[in-house]
Tab-separated table of C-alpha atoms and ligand atoms in Angstrom:
chain	number	residue	atom	x	y	z
A	1	MET	CA	-25.893	15.675	-9.577
A	2	GLU	CA	-25.110	12.044	-9.631
A	3	ALA	CA	-23.004	10.921	-6.687
A	4	LYS	CA	-19.577	9.918	-7.371
A	5	VAL	CA	-17.731	6.848	-5.620
A	6	ILE	CA	-14.932	7.425	-3.282
A	7	LYS	CA	-12.964	4.350	-2.897
A	8	ILE	CA	-11.086	3.440	0.265
A	9	VAL	CA	-8.729	0.148	0.145
A	10	PHE	CA	-7.732	-0.814	3.760
A	11	ILE	CA	-4.714	-3.263	4.072
A	12	GLY	CA	-4.719	-5.509	7.171
A	13	ASP	CA	-1.460	-5.703	9.381
A	14	ILE	CA	1.680	-5.942	7.480
A	15	VAL	CA	3.897	-8.658	8.712
A	16	GLY	CA	7.702	-8.482	8.795
A	17	SER	CA	9.794	-8.679	5.525
A	18	VAL	CA	7.562	-11.055	3.843
A	19	GLY	CA	4.512	-8.691	4.546
A	20	ARG	CA	6.375	-5.924	2.876
A	21	LYS	CA	7.415	-7.954	-0.165
A	22	ALA	CA	3.640	-8.934	-0.588
A	23	LEU	CA	2.782	-5.159	-0.529
A	24	LYS	CA	5.349	-4.235	-3.119
A	25	THR	CA	4.169	-7.159	-5.187
A	26	MET	CA	0.348	-6.210	-4.939
A	27	MET	CA	0.430	-2.332	-4.787
A	28	PRO	CA	0.948	-1.764	-8.450
A	29	ARG	CA	-1.998	-4.250	-9.307
A	30	LEU	CA	-4.320	-2.613	-6.591
A	31	LYS	CA	-3.549	1.033	-7.812
A	32	GLN	CA	-4.616	-0.211	-11.278
A	33	LYS	CA	-7.672	-1.917	-10.324
A	34	TYR	CA	-8.698	0.720	-7.749
A	35	ALA	CA	-7.819	3.544	-9.416
A	36	ASN	CA	-7.780	6.774	-7.369
A	37	ALA	CA	-8.590	4.875	-4.195
A	38	ILE	CA	-7.179	6.305	-0.734
A	39	PHE	CA	-4.982	3.347	0.299
A	40	ILE	CA	-4.496	2.772	4.136
A	41	ALA	CA	-2.563	0.057	5.797
A	42	ASN	CA	-2.033	-1.252	9.155
A	43	GLY	CA	1.779	-1.138	10.040
A	44	GLU	CA	1.923	-2.260	13.715
A	45	ASN	CA	4.103	-5.681	12.589
A	46	ALA	CA	6.035	-4.399	9.819
A	47	ALA	CA	9.563	-4.321	11.322
A	48	ALA	CA	10.191	-8.066	12.086
A	49	GLY	CA	6.539	-8.357	13.393
A	50	ARG	CA	7.223	-5.771	16.066
A	51	GLY	CA	6.450	-2.265	15.277
A	52	ILE	CA	7.640	-0.117	12.404
A	53	THR	CA	10.552	2.123	11.562
A	54	ALA	CA	10.827	5.506	9.838
A	55	ALA	CA	12.417	3.856	6.775
A	56	ILE	CA	9.688	1.255	6.423
A	57	ALA	CA	7.137	4.075	6.695
A	58	LYS	CA	8.750	5.862	3.825
A	59	GLU	CA	8.530	2.569	1.781
A	60	PHE	CA	4.942	2.360	2.369
A	61	TYR	CA	4.488	5.896	1.175
A	62	GLU	CA	6.433	5.478	-1.879
A	63	LEU	CA	4.568	2.390	-2.745
A	64	GLY	CA	1.383	4.579	-2.568
A	65	ILE	CA	0.040	4.302	0.897
A	66	HIS	CA	-1.768	7.595	1.688
A	67	GLY	CA	-2.055	6.539	5.875
A	68	ILE	CA	-0.760	4.235	8.407
A	69	THR	CA	-2.466	2.873	11.550
A	70	LEU	CA	-0.765	0.920	14.478
A	71	GLY	CA	-1.937	-0.851	17.431
A	72	ASN	CA	-0.595	-2.570	20.435
A	73	HIS	CA	2.889	-2.994	19.048
A	74	THR	CA	3.275	0.648	18.195
A	75	TRP	CA	6.263	0.954	20.773
A	76	ASP	CA	8.072	-2.030	19.943
A	77	GLN	CA	10.830	-0.310	17.978
A	78	LYS	CA	12.596	2.060	20.098
A	79	ASP	CA	13.124	4.517	17.348
A	80	ILE	CA	9.376	5.340	17.175
A	81	PHE	CA	9.904	7.966	19.830
A	82	ASP	CA	12.267	9.712	17.547
A	83	PHE	CA	9.953	10.112	14.583
A	84	ILE	CA	6.291	9.289	15.512
A	85	ASP	CA	5.534	13.191	16.520
A	86	GLN	CA	6.423	14.119	13.003
A	87	GLU	CA	4.702	11.707	11.212
A	88	GLU	CA	1.708	13.390	9.957
A	89	LYS	CA	-0.040	10.231	8.211
A	90	MET	CA	0.828	7.658	10.892
A	91	ILE	CA	-1.505	7.093	13.816
A	92	ARG	CA	-1.486	4.997	16.845
A	93	PRO	CA	-4.383	4.286	18.886
A	94	ALA	CA	-6.295	7.319	20.109
A	95	ASN	CA	-7.269	6.016	23.343
A	96	PHE	CA	-3.594	5.271	24.721
A	97	PRO	CA	-3.371	7.375	27.903
A	98	PRO	CA	-3.162	11.268	27.782
A	99	GLY	CA	0.697	12.197	27.279
A	100	THR	CA	1.535	9.641	24.751
A	101	PRO	CA	3.649	10.505	21.980
A	102	GLY	CA	2.120	10.628	18.432
A	103	ARG	CA	-1.589	11.163	17.474
A	104	GLY	CA	-4.664	8.987	17.472
A	105	SER	CA	-6.319	10.624	14.469
A	106	THR	CA	-5.286	12.605	11.273
A	107	VAL	CA	-6.614	13.935	7.946
A	108	ILE	CA	-5.565	12.178	4.848
A	109	LYS	CA	-5.854	14.332	1.966
A	110	VAL	CA	-6.043	12.654	-1.666
A	111	LYS	CA	-6.728	14.695	-4.429
A	112	ASP	CA	-9.767	16.983	-3.286
A	113	GLN	CA	-10.796	14.488	-0.975
A	114	GLU	CA	-10.409	14.747	2.884
A	115	LEU	CA	-10.618	11.821	5.083
A	116	LEU	CA	-10.782	11.710	8.857
A	117	LEU	CA	-8.698	8.499	9.891
A	118	ILE	CA	-9.065	7.406	13.321
A	119	ASN	CA	-7.076	4.246	15.116
A	120	LEU	CA	-8.653	2.898	18.394
A	121	GLN	CA	-7.583	-0.336	20.508
A	122	GLY	CA	-9.879	-2.446	22.434
A	123	ARG	CA	-9.606	-3.501	25.959
A	124	THR	CA	-10.698	-7.036	26.106
A	125	PHE	CA	-7.740	-9.118	26.383
A	126	LEU	CA	-5.438	-6.317	25.875
A	127	PRO	CA	-3.847	-3.622	28.041
A	128	ALA	CA	-6.489	-1.543	30.017
A	129	ILE	CA	-6.150	1.657	28.198
A	130	ASP	CA	-8.751	4.444	28.055
A	131	CYS	CA	-12.206	3.790	26.810
A	132	PRO	CA	-12.209	3.638	22.929
A	133	PHE	CA	-16.067	4.222	22.978
A	134	ARG	CA	-16.046	7.680	24.738
A	135	LYS	CA	-12.595	8.473	22.953
A	136	VAL	CA	-14.051	8.190	19.380
A	137	ASP	CA	-17.263	10.080	20.598
A	138	GLU	CA	-14.756	12.663	21.837
A	139	ILE	CA	-12.733	12.878	18.569
A	140	LEU	CA	-15.996	13.224	16.209
A	141	ALA	CA	-17.374	15.973	18.749
A	142	GLN	CA	-14.127	17.923	18.634
A	143	SER	CA	-13.192	17.615	14.890
A	144	LYS	CA	-13.637	21.426	13.962
A	145	LYS	CA	-15.240	20.770	10.982
A	146	LYS	CA	-17.464	17.983	10.167
A	147	TYR	CA	-15.706	15.329	7.903
A	148	LYS	CA	-17.761	13.514	5.549
A	149	PHE	CA	-15.763	10.791	5.252
A	150	VAL	CA	-14.248	9.161	8.371
A	151	PHE	CA	-12.628	5.732	8.630
A	152	VAL	CA	-11.813	3.898	11.703
A	153	ASP	CA	-9.319	1.113	12.273
A	154	PHE	CA	-10.396	-0.575	15.702
A	155	HIS	CA	-7.510	-2.665	16.766
A	156	ALA	CA	-8.922	-5.191	19.050
A	157	GLU	CA	-9.002	-9.014	20.167
A	158	ALA	CA	-12.534	-9.658	20.915
A	159	THR	CA	-15.196	-9.985	18.030
A	160	SER	CA	-17.971	-8.652	20.742
A	161	GLU	CA	-15.956	-5.669	21.229
A	162	LYS	CA	-15.486	-4.864	17.484
A	163	ILE	CA	-19.116	-5.697	16.740
A	164	ALA	CA	-20.023	-3.195	19.513
A	165	MET	CA	-18.034	-0.488	18.246
A	166	GLY	CA	-19.529	-1.040	14.662
A	167	TRP	CA	-23.009	-0.384	16.107
A	168	HIS	CA	-21.878	2.343	18.286
A	169	LEU	CA	-20.626	4.396	15.129
A	170	ASP	CA	-23.334	3.168	12.709
A	171	GLY	CA	-24.282	6.434	11.057
A	172	LYS	CA	-21.510	8.345	12.503
A	173	VAL	CA	-18.573	7.339	10.433
A	174	SER	CA	-18.193	5.903	6.771
A	175	ALA	CA	-16.541	2.735	7.820
A	176	VAL	CA	-15.206	0.773	11.058
A	177	VAL	CA	-12.981	-2.028	10.099
A	178	GLY	CA	-10.948	-4.388	12.434
A	179	THR	CA	-7.294	-5.330	12.818
A	180	HIS	CA	-4.976	-7.387	15.162
A	181	THR	CA	-6.256	-10.881	15.079
A	182	HIS	CA	-4.526	-11.293	11.513
A	183	VAL	CA	-7.290	-13.686	10.421
A	184	GLN	CA	-9.897	-12.126	7.929
A	185	THR	CA	-13.507	-12.485	8.705
A	186	HIS	CA	-16.419	-12.784	6.532
A	187	ASP	CA	-19.051	-10.804	8.289
A	188	GLN	CA	-18.773	-7.675	5.911
A	189	ARG	CA	-21.637	-5.760	5.485
A	190	VAL	CA	-23.207	-2.214	5.449
A	191	LEU	CA	-24.889	-1.366	8.845
A	192	PRO	CA	-28.472	0.120	8.577
A	193	GLN	CA	-27.233	3.672	8.909
A	194	GLY	CA	-24.539	3.430	5.855
A	195	THR	CA	-21.359	2.278	8.090
A	196	ALA	CA	-19.343	-0.408	6.206
A	197	TYR	CA	-18.199	-3.055	9.027
A	198	LEU	CA	-15.977	-5.702	9.127
A	199	THR	CA	-14.618	-7.501	12.126
A	200	ASP	CA	-11.187	-8.243	11.055
A	201	VAL	CA	-9.388	-7.505	7.847
A	202	GLY	CA	-6.626	-10.132	8.206
A	203	MET	CA	-2.968	-10.139	7.710
A	204	VAL	CA	-0.309	-9.719	5.073
A	205	GLY	CA	2.693	-11.486	5.310
A	206	PRO	CA	3.849	-15.350	6.012
A	207	ARG	CA	1.151	-17.606	5.078
A	208	ASP	CA	2.315	-20.909	6.502
A	209	GLY	CA	3.177	-19.455	9.898
A	210	ILE	CA	0.882	-18.883	12.869
A	211	LEU	CA	-0.628	-15.390	12.673
A	212	GLY	CA	2.842	-14.602	10.756
A	213	MET	CA	5.227	-16.181	13.245
A	214	GLU	CA	7.564	-19.146	12.518
A	215	ARG	CA	5.397	-22.018	13.751
A	216	THR	CA	7.585	-24.458	15.394
A	217	ALA	CA	8.097	-22.064	18.138
A	218	VAL	CA	4.444	-21.254	18.647
A	219	LEU	CA	3.600	-24.977	18.599
A	220	GLN	CA	6.483	-25.483	21.294
A	221	LYS	CA	4.848	-22.601	23.344
A	222	PHE	CA	1.514	-24.156	23.390
A	223	LYS	CA	2.937	-27.643	23.972
A	224	THR	CA	5.258	-26.856	26.903
A	225	GLN	CA	4.139	-23.380	28.089
A	226	LEU	CA	8.134	-22.819	28.513
A	227	PRO	CA	9.406	-19.258	27.459
A	228	VAL	CA	9.944	-19.244	23.651
A	229	ARG	CA	11.388	-16.480	21.332
A	230	PHE	CA	8.841	-16.147	18.372
A	231	VAL	CA	10.330	-14.935	15.152
A	232	THR	CA	8.542	-14.045	11.830
A	233	ASP	CA	8.094	-16.796	9.478
A	234	GLU	CA	9.523	-16.987	5.969
A	235	GLY	CA	8.199	-18.395	2.809
A	236	LYS	CA	5.338	-17.523	1.018
A	237	TRP	CA	2.710	-14.581	1.609
A	238	HIS	CA	-1.000	-14.027	1.733
A	239	PHE	CA	-2.485	-10.819	1.562
A	240	HIS	CA	-5.742	-9.369	3.032
A	241	ALA	CA	-7.456	-6.098	2.491
A	242	VAL	CA	-10.760	-4.817	1.998
A	243	VAL	CA	-12.401	-2.262	-0.464
A	244	ILE	CA	-15.111	0.240	0.662
A	245	ASP	CA	-17.228	2.479	-1.999
A	246	LEU	CA	-18.655	5.743	-0.236
A	247	ASN	CA	-21.027	8.108	-1.719
A	248	ASP	CA	-19.251	11.431	-1.987
A	249	GLN	CA	-22.539	13.400	-1.401
A	250	THR	CA	-23.325	11.443	1.959
A	251	GLY	CA	-20.138	9.918	3.146
A	252	GLN	CA	-22.060	6.764	3.523
A	253	ALA	CA	-20.780	3.521	2.246
A	254	SER	CA	-22.672	1.510	-0.624
A	255	THR	CA	-20.453	-1.626	-0.671
A	256	ILE	CA	-17.752	-3.529	1.273
A	257	GLN	CA	-15.845	-6.344	-0.346
A	258	LEU	CA	-12.999	-8.477	0.893
A	259	ILE	CA	-9.742	-8.733	-1.037
A	260	ARG	CA	-7.799	-11.829	-0.753
A	261	TYR	CA	-4.759	-12.905	-2.434
A	262	ASP	CA	-2.007	-15.688	-2.123
A	263	GLU	CA	1.446	-15.782	-3.552
A	264	ASP	CA	0.123	-19.065	-5.599
A	265	HIS	CA	-3.358	-18.270	-6.165
A	266	VAL	CA	-5.832	-15.287	-6.498
A	267	PHE	CA	-8.801	-16.678	-4.311
A	268	LEU	CA	-10.992	-13.672	-5.056
A	269	ASP	CA	-10.617	-11.014	-7.870
B	301	FE2	FE1	-0.844	-7.116	14.312
B	302	FE2	FE1	-2.014	-6.192	17.261
């Protein structure tokens, strides 16, 4: 039997209202271009750059997002504690300490496909949480049935830690992609054992700020080291994502391609 292709589109950190506007603009186009894909997005900055609300999550699902991952901004909106336990399709890093609300992995069902989605967070230049390497091994060992399609969002700062995770999981999962730095890297590849890898997907949101934040405040901070309040930038957006093709017989990746749009131009189509 000829193998079918399962497509996953993963959209990087969506920042604030400009990022949400970009998602709303791009989703119809992406759903057309990547028909039947599983759509996953990182939502840790969706509410004015800090965390996510129940209303925003609902908006994402209505646009066609099947699963949401988070990161170090998970707890920034106090309402998160009211709804994260009920959110089956939204996950926060799995290696947060035991007893933390929410879940670190979930199964996303799209048509007849099931995808095990895992969120992890790095420890280099980020809070000292549990070991992401041991945690992911634990999740893979404990998942009752073997999932053929496993997708990991590794939310981390250091490129070395992310590349290390890619190699750690090569052959064990379908894809490892990084989030958190908000800058798309160009090192997409399929590792030798069939795991798609990318160090960072990049962000969706204000194009002319600094990582999505209004730039004069960020510049002020760098220049003076005084306390400064950062706000999300306004203006035009850019949109970064990645599309991965998986072999439906083996769960292994065959290709990984970058997606990059700008409100004014299409860089790569
Ligand atoms: Fe982020
Ligand atoms: Fe982050």
